[in-house]
Short mmCIF file of C-alpha atoms in Angstrom, two decimals:
data_model
loop_
_atom_site.label_atom_id
_atom_site.label_comp_id
_atom_site.label_asym_id
_atom_site.label_seq_id
_atom_site.Cartn_x
_atom_site.Cartn_y
_atom_site.Cartn_z
CA MET A 12 -45.73 26.40 3.44
CA THR A 13 -43.44 23.75 4.77
CA SER A 14 -39.75 24.41 4.98
CA ARG A 15 -39.16 21.73 2.33
CA ALA A 16 -41.52 23.47 -0.06
CA LEU A 17 -39.81 26.77 0.61
CA VAL A 18 -36.41 25.29 -0.19
CA CYS A 19 -37.80 23.80 -3.40
CA ARG A 20 -39.29 27.12 -4.46
CA CYS A 21 -36.04 28.94 -3.74
CA ALA A 22 -34.05 26.36 -5.66
CA ALA A 23 -36.42 26.63 -8.60
CA ALA A 24 -36.11 30.40 -8.54
CA ILE A 25 -32.31 30.22 -8.52
CA LEU A 26 -32.37 27.73 -11.41
CA ALA A 27 -34.69 29.97 -13.36
CA VAL A 28 -32.43 32.98 -12.87
CA THR A 29 -29.39 30.95 -13.86
CA ALA A 30 -31.12 29.59 -16.93
CA CYS A 31 -32.14 33.08 -17.99
CA GLN A 32 -28.61 34.51 -17.79
CA ARG A 33 -27.62 35.57 -21.23
CA PRO A 34 -24.40 33.96 -22.47
CA LEU A 35 -21.32 36.04 -21.92
CA LYS A 36 -20.09 37.80 -25.01
CA PRO A 37 -16.42 38.50 -25.75
CA GLY A 38 -15.41 41.58 -23.84
CA ASP A 39 -17.91 41.08 -21.04
CA PRO A 40 -16.68 41.19 -17.46
CA LEU A 41 -16.72 38.15 -15.23
CA ARG A 42 -20.01 37.43 -13.56
CA GLY A 43 -20.35 38.28 -9.92
CA LEU A 44 -18.25 41.43 -9.72
CA SER A 45 -18.99 43.91 -6.99
CA ALA A 46 -20.07 47.38 -8.00
CA ALA A 47 -16.60 48.69 -7.22
CA GLU A 48 -14.95 45.96 -9.28
CA ARG A 49 -17.30 46.63 -12.17
CA ALA A 50 -16.48 50.32 -11.99
CA ARG A 51 -12.76 49.56 -12.15
CA PHE A 52 -13.38 47.28 -15.13
CA ASP A 53 -15.16 50.09 -16.95
CA GLN A 54 -12.52 52.67 -16.04
CA GLY A 55 -9.78 50.27 -17.00
CA LYS A 56 -11.29 49.78 -20.42
CA GLY A 57 -10.84 53.50 -20.90
CA VAL A 58 -7.10 53.13 -20.31
CA PHE A 59 -6.96 50.01 -22.47
CA ASP A 60 -8.62 51.91 -25.32
CA SER A 61 -6.50 55.04 -24.90
CA VAL A 62 -4.56 56.03 -27.98
CA PHE A 63 -1.15 57.43 -27.13
CA THR A 64 0.88 59.94 -29.08
CA PRO A 65 4.55 60.86 -28.65
CA GLU A 66 3.40 63.81 -26.57
CA THR A 67 1.49 61.52 -24.19
CA GLY A 68 4.24 58.91 -24.02
CA LEU A 69 4.12 56.74 -27.12
CA GLY A 70 7.49 55.33 -28.11
CA PRO A 71 10.02 56.31 -29.24
CA LEU A 72 9.98 52.56 -30.05
CA PHE A 73 6.60 50.86 -30.22
CA ASN A 74 4.51 48.14 -31.80
CA ALA A 75 1.13 49.83 -31.31
CA ASN A 76 -0.26 53.11 -30.04
CA ALA A 77 -2.93 51.50 -27.84
CA CYS A 78 -3.58 48.18 -26.11
CA ALA A 79 -6.76 47.96 -28.13
CA GLU A 80 -4.96 48.57 -31.40
CA CYS A 81 -3.65 45.00 -31.26
CA HIS A 82 -6.21 43.43 -28.93
CA GLU A 83 -9.20 44.49 -30.98
CA ASP A 84 -10.95 41.56 -32.63
CA PRO A 85 -13.84 41.06 -32.09
CA VAL A 86 -13.69 43.57 -29.22
CA ALA A 87 -11.14 45.13 -26.89
CA GLY A 88 -9.22 42.28 -25.28
CA GLY A 89 -9.39 40.13 -28.38
CA THR A 90 -6.83 39.20 -30.96
CA GLY A 91 -5.39 41.26 -33.80
CA ASP A 92 -3.59 40.97 -37.08
CA GLU A 93 -0.24 42.44 -36.00
CA VAL A 94 2.82 40.22 -35.97
CA GLU A 95 5.68 41.06 -33.64
CA ARG A 96 9.38 40.28 -33.76
CA HIS A 97 11.06 38.67 -30.78
CA ALA A 98 14.74 37.75 -30.92
CA THR A 99 17.19 36.00 -28.59
CA ALA A 100 20.50 34.14 -28.76
CA PHE A 101 20.63 30.46 -27.91
CA HIS A 102 23.95 28.74 -27.33
CA GLU A 103 23.78 25.07 -28.27
CA VAL A 104 27.15 24.68 -26.60
CA VAL A 105 27.17 26.90 -23.57
CA PRO A 106 30.25 29.13 -23.43
CA ALA A 107 31.84 29.53 -20.02
CA GLY A 108 30.34 32.27 -17.92
CA VAL A 109 27.00 32.80 -19.66
CA ARG A 110 23.53 31.26 -19.62
CA GLN A 111 22.44 29.05 -22.48
CA CYS A 112 19.75 31.55 -23.42
CA ASP A 113 20.52 35.22 -23.81
CA GLU A 114 17.29 37.19 -24.05
CA LEU A 115 19.35 40.08 -25.47
CA ALA A 116 18.04 42.36 -22.76
CA ALA A 117 21.32 44.26 -22.98
CA PHE A 118 20.62 44.76 -26.68
CA GLY A 119 17.00 45.88 -26.48
CA GLY A 120 15.52 42.38 -26.58
CA PRO A 121 13.66 40.22 -26.64
CA VAL A 122 10.89 42.39 -28.15
CA TYR A 123 12.08 44.35 -31.19
CA GLN A 124 9.60 47.09 -31.95
CA ASN A 125 8.28 47.47 -35.46
CA HIS A 126 7.69 51.22 -35.35
CA VAL A 127 9.42 54.38 -34.20
CA THR A 128 8.16 57.90 -33.62
CA PRO A 129 8.96 60.62 -36.15
CA ALA A 130 11.47 62.13 -33.72
CA LEU A 131 13.43 58.90 -33.43
CA HIS A 132 13.26 58.38 -37.18
CA THR A 133 14.72 61.84 -37.68
CA ALA A 134 17.45 61.22 -35.11
CA LEU A 135 18.54 57.77 -36.22
CA GLY A 136 17.05 57.25 -39.66
CA ILE A 137 15.41 53.98 -38.66
CA ASP A 138 11.84 52.77 -39.14
CA SER A 139 12.00 49.92 -36.63
CA GLU A 140 14.35 48.64 -33.96
CA PRO A 141 17.18 46.70 -35.58
CA VAL A 142 17.78 43.15 -34.37
CA PRO A 143 21.43 42.88 -33.34
CA PRO A 144 23.73 40.47 -35.16
CA VAL A 145 24.24 38.42 -31.99
CA ALA A 146 20.66 37.13 -32.25
CA THR A 147 20.48 33.50 -33.30
CA ALA A 148 16.76 33.51 -34.07
CA VAL A 149 13.97 35.95 -34.77
CA ALA A 150 10.47 34.76 -33.96
CA ALA A 151 7.15 35.96 -35.29
CA ARG A 152 4.49 36.38 -32.60
CA THR A 153 0.81 36.86 -33.20
CA ILE A 154 -1.53 38.65 -30.82
CA PRO A 155 -3.28 36.46 -28.24
CA ASP A 156 -6.65 37.41 -26.87
CA VAL A 157 -6.53 38.11 -23.15
CA PHE A 158 -10.02 36.92 -22.22
CA GLY A 159 -9.99 34.93 -19.00
CA PHE A 160 -6.40 35.80 -18.15
CA GLY A 161 -7.41 36.87 -14.66
CA LEU A 162 -8.51 33.32 -13.99
CA LEU A 163 -5.22 31.94 -15.31
CA ASP A 164 -3.41 34.34 -12.99
CA ALA A 165 -5.38 33.00 -10.04
CA VAL A 166 -4.39 29.36 -10.58
CA PRO A 167 -2.00 28.42 -7.77
CA ASP A 168 1.57 27.53 -8.67
CA SER A 169 1.06 24.21 -6.93
CA GLU A 170 -1.59 23.15 -9.41
CA ILE A 171 0.63 23.93 -12.38
CA LEU A 172 3.63 22.22 -10.84
CA ALA A 173 1.50 19.14 -10.11
CA TYR A 174 1.25 18.55 -13.86
CA ALA A 175 5.01 18.88 -14.40
CA ASP A 176 6.87 15.70 -15.27
CA PRO A 177 10.21 16.98 -16.54
CA ASP A 178 11.82 13.55 -16.56
CA ASP A 179 8.76 11.79 -17.95
CA ARG A 180 8.62 9.42 -15.02
CA ASN A 181 5.24 8.14 -16.09
CA HIS A 182 6.65 7.21 -19.50
CA ASP A 183 3.80 8.75 -21.47
CA GLY A 184 6.13 10.73 -23.69
CA ILE A 185 4.92 13.99 -22.18
CA SER A 186 7.34 15.86 -20.00
CA GLY A 187 6.01 19.31 -19.21
CA ARG A 188 8.29 21.49 -17.22
CA PRO A 189 7.93 24.95 -15.74
CA ASN A 190 9.56 28.07 -17.05
CA ARG A 191 10.80 30.55 -14.50
CA PHE A 192 11.38 34.27 -14.49
CA PHE A 193 14.83 35.61 -13.72
CA ASP A 194 14.05 35.95 -10.04
CA GLY A 195 13.11 32.28 -9.79
CA ARG A 196 9.33 32.62 -9.75
CA LEU A 197 7.18 30.29 -11.81
CA GLY A 198 6.23 31.74 -15.19
CA ARG A 199 2.88 31.30 -16.90
CA PHE A 200 2.11 34.16 -19.32
CA GLY A 201 3.48 34.55 -22.83
CA ARG A 202 4.03 31.93 -25.51
CA LYS A 203 7.04 30.64 -23.59
CA ALA A 204 5.49 31.06 -20.10
CA LEU A 205 8.18 33.45 -18.94
CA VAL A 206 6.05 35.97 -17.07
CA PRO A 207 4.85 35.07 -13.55
CA THR A 208 1.88 37.37 -13.08
CA LEU A 209 -0.76 39.15 -15.11
CA ARG A 210 0.12 42.51 -13.58
CA GLU A 211 3.70 42.16 -14.80
CA PHE A 212 2.50 40.94 -18.18
CA ASN A 213 0.38 44.07 -18.50
CA ASP A 214 2.94 46.53 -17.12
CA GLY A 215 5.62 45.02 -19.32
CA ALA A 216 3.38 45.33 -22.34
CA PHE A 217 3.04 49.08 -21.83
CA ALA A 218 6.83 49.35 -21.93
CA ALA A 219 7.65 46.80 -24.61
CA GLU A 220 4.67 47.26 -26.92
CA GLN A 221 3.88 50.96 -26.64
CA GLY A 222 6.99 52.53 -25.19
CA ILE A 223 4.90 53.76 -22.28
CA THR A 224 6.82 53.95 -19.03
CA THR A 225 5.06 53.07 -15.78
CA PRO A 226 6.13 53.12 -12.14
CA ALA A 227 6.96 49.41 -12.51
CA SER A 228 9.01 49.96 -15.66
CA PRO A 229 10.06 53.58 -15.48
CA THR A 230 12.75 53.79 -18.15
CA GLU A 231 12.40 53.62 -21.90
CA GLU A 232 13.47 50.71 -24.03
CA THR A 233 16.88 51.10 -25.62
CA VAL A 234 17.51 51.01 -29.35
CA ALA A 235 19.21 47.63 -29.59
CA GLY A 236 21.09 48.45 -26.40
CA THR A 237 21.84 52.11 -27.03
CA PRO A 238 19.90 54.63 -24.95
CA ILE A 239 17.47 56.69 -26.98
CA PRO A 240 18.87 59.99 -28.24
CA ALA A 241 18.17 63.08 -26.20
CA GLY A 242 15.13 65.01 -27.28
CA THR A 243 13.27 62.09 -28.84
CA ASP A 244 10.97 61.38 -25.89
CA PRO A 245 9.08 64.53 -24.90
CA ALA A 246 6.81 62.98 -22.24
CA PRO A 247 8.08 62.89 -18.64
CA ASP A 248 8.45 59.48 -17.00
CA PRO A 249 6.49 57.64 -15.86
CA GLU A 250 4.17 58.25 -18.76
CA LEU A 251 1.37 56.27 -17.14
CA ASN A 252 0.77 56.64 -13.43
CA GLU A 253 0.16 53.80 -11.00
CA GLN A 254 -3.59 54.37 -10.90
CA GLN A 255 -3.89 54.17 -14.69
CA ALA A 256 -1.69 51.08 -14.88
CA ALA A 257 -3.72 49.41 -12.15
CA LEU A 258 -6.98 50.21 -13.94
CA ALA A 259 -5.73 48.74 -17.21
CA ASP A 260 -4.75 45.65 -15.25
CA ALA A 261 -8.18 45.49 -13.66
CA PHE A 262 -9.86 45.54 -17.06
CA VAL A 263 -7.76 42.66 -18.35
CA ARG A 264 -8.01 40.74 -15.08
CA LEU A 265 -11.77 40.94 -14.97
CA LEU A 266 -12.47 40.03 -18.59
CA ALA A 267 -14.53 36.87 -18.70
CA PRO A 268 -13.28 33.87 -20.62
CA PRO A 269 -15.12 33.41 -23.90
CA ALA A 270 -18.23 31.33 -23.49
CA PRO A 271 -17.87 28.03 -25.34
CA LEU A 272 -20.31 27.51 -28.18
CA LYS A 273 -23.12 25.02 -27.82
CA MET A 274 -21.87 21.56 -28.65
CA SER A 275 -23.46 19.46 -31.36
CA GLY A 276 -23.53 15.72 -31.08
CA GLU A 277 -20.51 15.58 -33.33
CA ALA A 278 -18.63 18.01 -31.09
CA ARG A 279 -19.51 15.95 -28.01
CA GLN A 280 -18.02 12.93 -29.75
CA GLY A 281 -14.99 15.07 -30.57
CA SER A 282 -14.56 15.89 -26.90
CA GLU A 283 -14.10 12.19 -26.21
CA VAL A 284 -11.70 11.83 -29.14
CA PHE A 285 -9.73 14.82 -27.81
CA ARG A 286 -9.05 12.86 -24.65
CA ARG A 287 -8.50 9.52 -26.38
CA VAL A 288 -5.72 10.72 -28.68
CA GLY A 289 -3.93 12.45 -25.83
CA CYS A 290 -4.57 16.13 -26.55
CA ALA A 291 -5.83 16.50 -22.99
CA ASN A 292 -2.49 15.35 -21.57
CA CYS A 293 -1.15 18.86 -22.15
CA HIS A 294 -4.31 20.80 -22.97
CA ILE A 295 -5.68 20.08 -19.50
CA PRO A 296 -9.39 20.82 -19.84
CA THR A 297 -9.95 22.47 -16.49
CA LEU A 298 -7.80 24.37 -14.03
CA THR A 299 -9.02 25.57 -10.65
CA THR A 300 -8.18 28.94 -9.22
CA GLY A 301 -7.07 29.44 -5.66
CA ASP A 302 -7.74 32.16 -3.18
CA SER A 303 -8.20 35.68 -4.51
CA PRO A 304 -9.35 38.99 -3.10
CA ILE A 305 -11.80 39.09 -6.00
CA ALA A 306 -14.69 36.71 -5.39
CA ALA A 307 -15.28 36.23 -9.11
CA LEU A 308 -11.78 34.78 -9.41
CA ARG A 309 -11.77 32.78 -6.19
CA HIS A 310 -11.98 28.97 -6.30
CA LYS A 311 -13.35 28.90 -9.84
CA GLN A 312 -12.99 26.28 -12.49
CA VAL A 313 -11.70 27.61 -15.78
CA ALA A 314 -11.92 25.62 -19.00
CA ALA A 315 -8.47 26.75 -20.05
CA TYR A 316 -7.26 23.65 -21.92
CA THR A 317 -3.65 24.20 -20.89
CA ASP A 318 -1.22 23.09 -18.23
CA LEU A 319 0.77 26.36 -18.52
CA LEU A 320 3.93 24.26 -18.80
CA LEU A 321 6.64 24.06 -21.44
CA HIS A 322 6.67 21.18 -23.89
CA ASP A 323 9.07 20.31 -26.68
CA MET A 324 7.13 20.83 -29.89
CA GLY A 325 9.82 19.67 -32.28
CA PRO A 326 12.27 21.49 -34.55
CA ASP A 327 9.79 22.58 -37.20
CA LEU A 328 8.05 24.93 -34.76
CA GLY A 329 11.19 26.02 -32.92
CA ASP A 330 12.36 29.62 -32.90
CA ILE A 331 13.72 31.56 -29.90
CA CYS A 332 14.74 30.59 -26.41
CA LEU A 333 13.34 32.52 -23.44
CA GLY A 334 14.21 32.02 -19.80
CA LEU A 335 14.52 28.28 -19.35
CA ALA A 336 12.61 27.54 -22.55
CA THR A 337 14.72 26.16 -25.35
CA PRO A 338 13.90 27.15 -28.93
CA THR A 339 11.63 24.14 -29.41
CA GLU A 340 9.79 24.45 -26.10
CA PHE A 341 6.49 26.32 -25.93
CA ARG A 342 3.86 26.73 -23.28
CA THR A 343 0.75 24.71 -23.99
CA GLU A 344 -1.45 27.27 -25.65
CA PRO A 345 -4.77 27.74 -23.84
CA LEU A 346 -7.55 26.66 -26.15
CA MET A 347 -10.27 28.70 -24.45
CA GLY A 348 -11.56 31.15 -26.99
CA LEU A 349 -10.24 29.12 -29.90
CA HIS A 350 -13.45 29.70 -31.85
CA LEU A 351 -12.56 33.40 -31.94
CA MET A 352 -9.09 32.90 -33.37
CA PRO A 353 -8.55 33.50 -37.09
CA ARG A 354 -5.21 31.65 -37.16
CA PHE A 355 -3.28 29.33 -34.97
CA LEU A 356 0.08 28.51 -33.37
CA HIS A 357 2.43 31.10 -31.90
CA ASP A 358 3.29 32.68 -35.24
CA GLY A 359 -0.05 32.24 -36.96
CA ARG A 360 1.29 29.85 -39.55
CA ALA A 361 -1.73 27.55 -39.30
CA LYS A 362 -4.94 28.76 -40.90
CA THR A 363 -7.13 26.03 -39.42
CA PRO A 364 -7.12 23.89 -36.28
CA GLU A 365 -6.36 20.86 -38.48
CA GLU A 366 -3.24 22.54 -39.80
CA ALA A 367 -2.19 23.42 -36.28
CA ILE A 368 -2.56 19.81 -35.15
CA GLU A 369 -0.61 18.58 -38.15
CA GLN A 370 2.27 20.88 -37.27
CA HIS A 371 2.56 19.62 -33.71
CA GLY A 372 5.81 17.70 -33.21
CA GLY A 373 8.10 16.65 -30.39
CA GLU A 374 6.10 15.53 -27.37
CA ALA A 375 2.89 16.04 -29.34
CA ALA A 376 3.97 13.88 -32.27
CA ARG A 377 2.19 10.81 -30.93
CA SER A 378 -1.12 12.64 -30.57
CA ARG A 379 -0.66 14.16 -34.02
CA ASP A 380 -0.08 10.71 -35.48
CA LEU A 381 -3.11 9.31 -33.68
CA PHE A 382 -5.13 12.18 -35.13
CA HIS A 383 -3.88 11.29 -38.59
CA ALA A 384 -4.88 7.68 -38.09
CA LEU A 385 -8.44 8.49 -37.02
CA PRO A 386 -11.36 7.69 -39.31
CA PRO A 387 -12.48 10.83 -41.15
CA GLY A 388 -15.62 11.09 -39.03
CA GLU A 389 -13.66 11.17 -35.78
CA ARG A 390 -11.20 13.67 -37.15
CA ALA A 391 -14.08 15.92 -38.13
CA ALA A 392 -15.62 15.42 -34.71
CA LEU A 393 -12.42 16.46 -32.96
CA VAL A 394 -12.19 19.61 -35.06
CA ALA A 395 -15.87 20.33 -34.46
CA PHE A 396 -15.20 20.11 -30.73
CA LEU A 397 -12.22 22.46 -30.94
CA LYS A 398 -14.31 25.01 -32.78
CA THR A 399 -16.69 25.19 -29.84
CA LEU A 400 -14.00 26.20 -27.35
CA MET B 18 15.44 52.67 -10.48
CA VAL B 19 16.89 49.45 -11.70
CA ARG B 20 15.87 49.36 -15.34
CA PHE B 21 18.99 50.64 -16.89
CA VAL B 22 21.60 49.33 -19.22
CA LEU B 23 25.19 50.37 -18.92
CA ALA B 24 26.77 49.29 -22.13
CA SER B 25 30.08 51.00 -21.57
CA LEU B 26 32.96 49.46 -19.74
CA LEU B 27 33.31 50.09 -16.08
CA CYS B 28 35.59 52.40 -14.28
CA VAL B 29 37.33 50.85 -11.33
CA VAL B 30 35.78 51.69 -8.05
CA GLY B 31 38.02 52.78 -5.24
CA PRO B 32 38.66 50.14 -2.64
CA THR B 33 37.55 52.48 0.10
CA LEU B 34 33.96 52.14 -1.01
CA ALA B 35 32.70 50.28 1.98
CA ALA B 36 29.26 48.76 1.86
CA SER B 37 28.31 50.15 5.21
CA GLN B 38 28.80 53.70 4.02
CA GLN B 39 25.97 53.61 1.51
CA ALA B 40 22.62 54.82 2.71
CA PRO B 41 20.24 55.50 -0.20
CA HIS B 42 20.05 52.37 -2.25
CA ASP B 43 17.89 50.32 -4.55
CA SER B 44 17.67 46.59 -4.92
CA VAL B 45 17.23 44.15 -7.72
CA ARG B 46 16.39 40.48 -7.81
CA GLY B 47 17.25 38.64 -10.98
CA ALA B 48 19.43 36.09 -12.68
CA VAL B 49 23.15 36.41 -13.08
CA ARG B 50 23.87 37.01 -16.74
CA LEU B 51 27.60 37.49 -16.55
CA VAL B 52 30.31 37.42 -13.91
CA ASP B 53 33.34 39.49 -14.83
CA THR B 54 35.85 38.63 -12.11
CA LYS B 55 38.68 40.49 -13.82
CA ASN B 56 36.84 43.81 -13.66
CA ARG B 57 34.82 42.85 -10.56
CA ALA B 58 31.53 43.36 -12.30
CA LEU B 59 28.24 41.51 -12.34
CA GLU B 60 25.37 41.66 -14.84
CA VAL B 61 21.89 40.75 -13.65
CA THR B 62 18.91 40.17 -15.93
CA THR B 63 15.66 41.47 -14.54
CA GLY B 64 12.62 43.37 -15.76
CA VAL B 65 8.86 43.44 -15.81
CA GLY B 66 6.94 41.08 -18.06
CA MET B 67 8.57 41.06 -21.47
CA ALA B 68 10.30 44.39 -20.85
CA LEU B 69 13.66 43.06 -19.76
CA ARG B 70 16.69 44.93 -18.54
CA VAL B 71 20.27 44.14 -17.65
CA VAL B 72 21.75 45.86 -14.62
CA ARG B 73 25.53 46.05 -14.72
CA LEU B 74 27.06 46.48 -11.31
CA GLN B 75 30.53 47.14 -10.04
CA VAL B 76 31.42 44.86 -7.14
CA PRO B 77 34.11 46.29 -4.88
CA ALA B 78 36.17 43.71 -3.04
CA THR B 79 34.57 44.73 0.24
CA VAL B 80 31.06 43.85 -0.87
CA PRO B 81 29.69 40.84 1.00
CA VAL B 82 28.57 38.00 -1.24
CA THR B 83 26.57 35.45 0.71
CA THR B 84 24.17 32.58 0.39
CA THR B 85 20.69 32.45 1.77
CA PRO B 86 19.60 30.93 4.07
CA GLY B 87 22.99 29.88 5.39
CA ARG B 88 24.60 33.26 4.79
CA ASP B 89 27.88 31.54 4.00
CA GLN B 90 30.46 33.83 2.52
CA LEU B 91 31.11 33.44 -1.19
CA ALA B 92 33.62 34.83 -3.60
CA LEU B 93 32.38 36.76 -6.62
CA SER B 94 33.73 33.94 -8.74
CA ASP B 95 31.40 31.51 -6.97
CA LEU B 96 28.43 33.16 -8.68
CA LYS B 97 27.38 31.45 -11.91
CA PRO B 98 25.12 32.45 -14.77
CA GLY B 99 21.57 31.48 -13.87
CA ASP B 100 22.04 32.02 -10.16
CA VAL B 101 19.20 34.06 -8.72
CA VAL B 102 20.59 36.92 -6.66
CA ARG B 103 19.28 39.77 -4.60
CA VAL B 104 21.53 42.81 -4.84
CA THR B 105 21.38 46.12 -3.05
CA PHE B 106 23.16 48.87 -4.88
CA GLY B 107 23.53 52.55 -5.36
CA ALA B 108 24.51 55.00 -8.07
CA ARG B 109 27.98 56.42 -8.50
CA PRO B 110 29.30 58.60 -11.33
CA SER B 111 30.94 55.50 -12.75
CA GLY B 112 27.77 53.45 -12.68
CA TRP B 113 25.85 51.21 -10.30
CA VAL B 114 27.80 49.86 -7.36
CA ALA B 115 26.73 46.79 -5.38
CA TYR B 116 26.46 47.01 -1.61
CA THR B 117 25.38 43.47 -0.83
CA ILE B 118 24.84 40.37 -2.94
CA GLU B 119 22.84 37.36 -1.79
CA ARG B 120 22.59 34.17 -3.83
CA ILE B 121 19.07 32.95 -3.17
CA GLY B 122 18.56 30.17 -5.69
CA ARG B 123 18.85 29.04 -9.28
CA MET B 124 16.57 29.88 -12.18
CA THR B 125 16.24 26.20 -12.96
CA SER B 126 14.96 25.24 -9.56
CA GLY B 127 13.46 28.41 -8.21
CA VAL B 128 13.94 30.11 -4.92
CA GLU B 129 13.28 28.66 -1.52
CA PRO B 130 11.06 30.75 0.72
CA ARG B 131 13.05 33.07 2.91
CA PRO B 132 13.46 31.61 6.38
CA SER B 133 11.73 33.32 9.22
CA PRO B 134 14.02 35.62 11.20
#
């Protein structure tokens, strides 16, 4: 056999293997994990699925008793039907000596837990954490799926910042700008892009969502700023050790992004319309990851449909401030996995993608108006495309 | 550790509390929330993910407040809300006490990489 024939046979074999790969299902790990990485994914799912009780660390304030209680649909890592309360104080006119946005961290914010343990209920007579009167807005927050978040984490800051145009110097009406955490690092996770890394997003969720302390966040949430009463938290801190927290992080990090559905001809037409009306100016179709110790995350393209930047979405959608984000600024929501979502926008107010588009304002108003002006067939095509993501 | 809220008012720290005397210490990097020059106190917002905390620190007059990278000396009143600071501190019966404060950037613009020594 000549060397050329050998190369052709090898190429054909590789193509055949690739073609035979079954599509990834929600909840599957990324392709190409090592055996050790796959083992950590499986072990991490165990932590993600763990149901906590007050005796094992739950609460005293909490939104859910397990990661998978909220991130459950259609599988662990997916979305859920819970709605959280986040509250902050935004000063239109900035008083001397304070930031424009107060995340109310000194008053238990910005996440106000919807549930308390029986012990805290007995001690304080409350059923949820009260939002302090200093709050200027209370936001509803739905549960995002976390599929593909490891890839988003691996996108270099430089790529995100390359899309920023805070002063709209290209005069396209789009002026994405970065949010930053309190230590100055670029944010990317959360509806307002406050959180810089996936590990922090996950560790913070144990504390803020389940009342589970970790080595990274070793003290309990306060009750609107007041330390929890003695005797209401029987579990010693940290309630989750570093190994368990790292495994939960590994599970989330290694979850594959949802596989897009097969596109019909109409959806392919919609893909072109998506670009033509300007959706893709913020919902950047593809981001590229940088270096990573995990090969499955290294130098990969991810069809995220986001720029991970803040954009003004207009007053109708506005709610809380967070970090540098004003009440009307939101991070461009990743559209990957949209076909799995039962409702849309940060607070779930839109029941369909069409409704979500129609409620875009601010920087997105022009694209919304162009969508309105489309012939019915092109509008349907655009929606058909979205439903494949 | 740093995740702690001191809601009560501060006691005044004795002026003899010299920074160089403190050995065990912790550090926090976050954004200035409040500068209370009258009571020589500083509040720093920090946290992990969406679990945020405010660290309230007493700042004795002897505590060095500097810039990075220039390490110019600053007054406490030079710090502004939104400044990103790195603070070393320790625990005292009256609360957390700062040992050193470095202003390393602004939330709005981020933090420059630390210069090589």
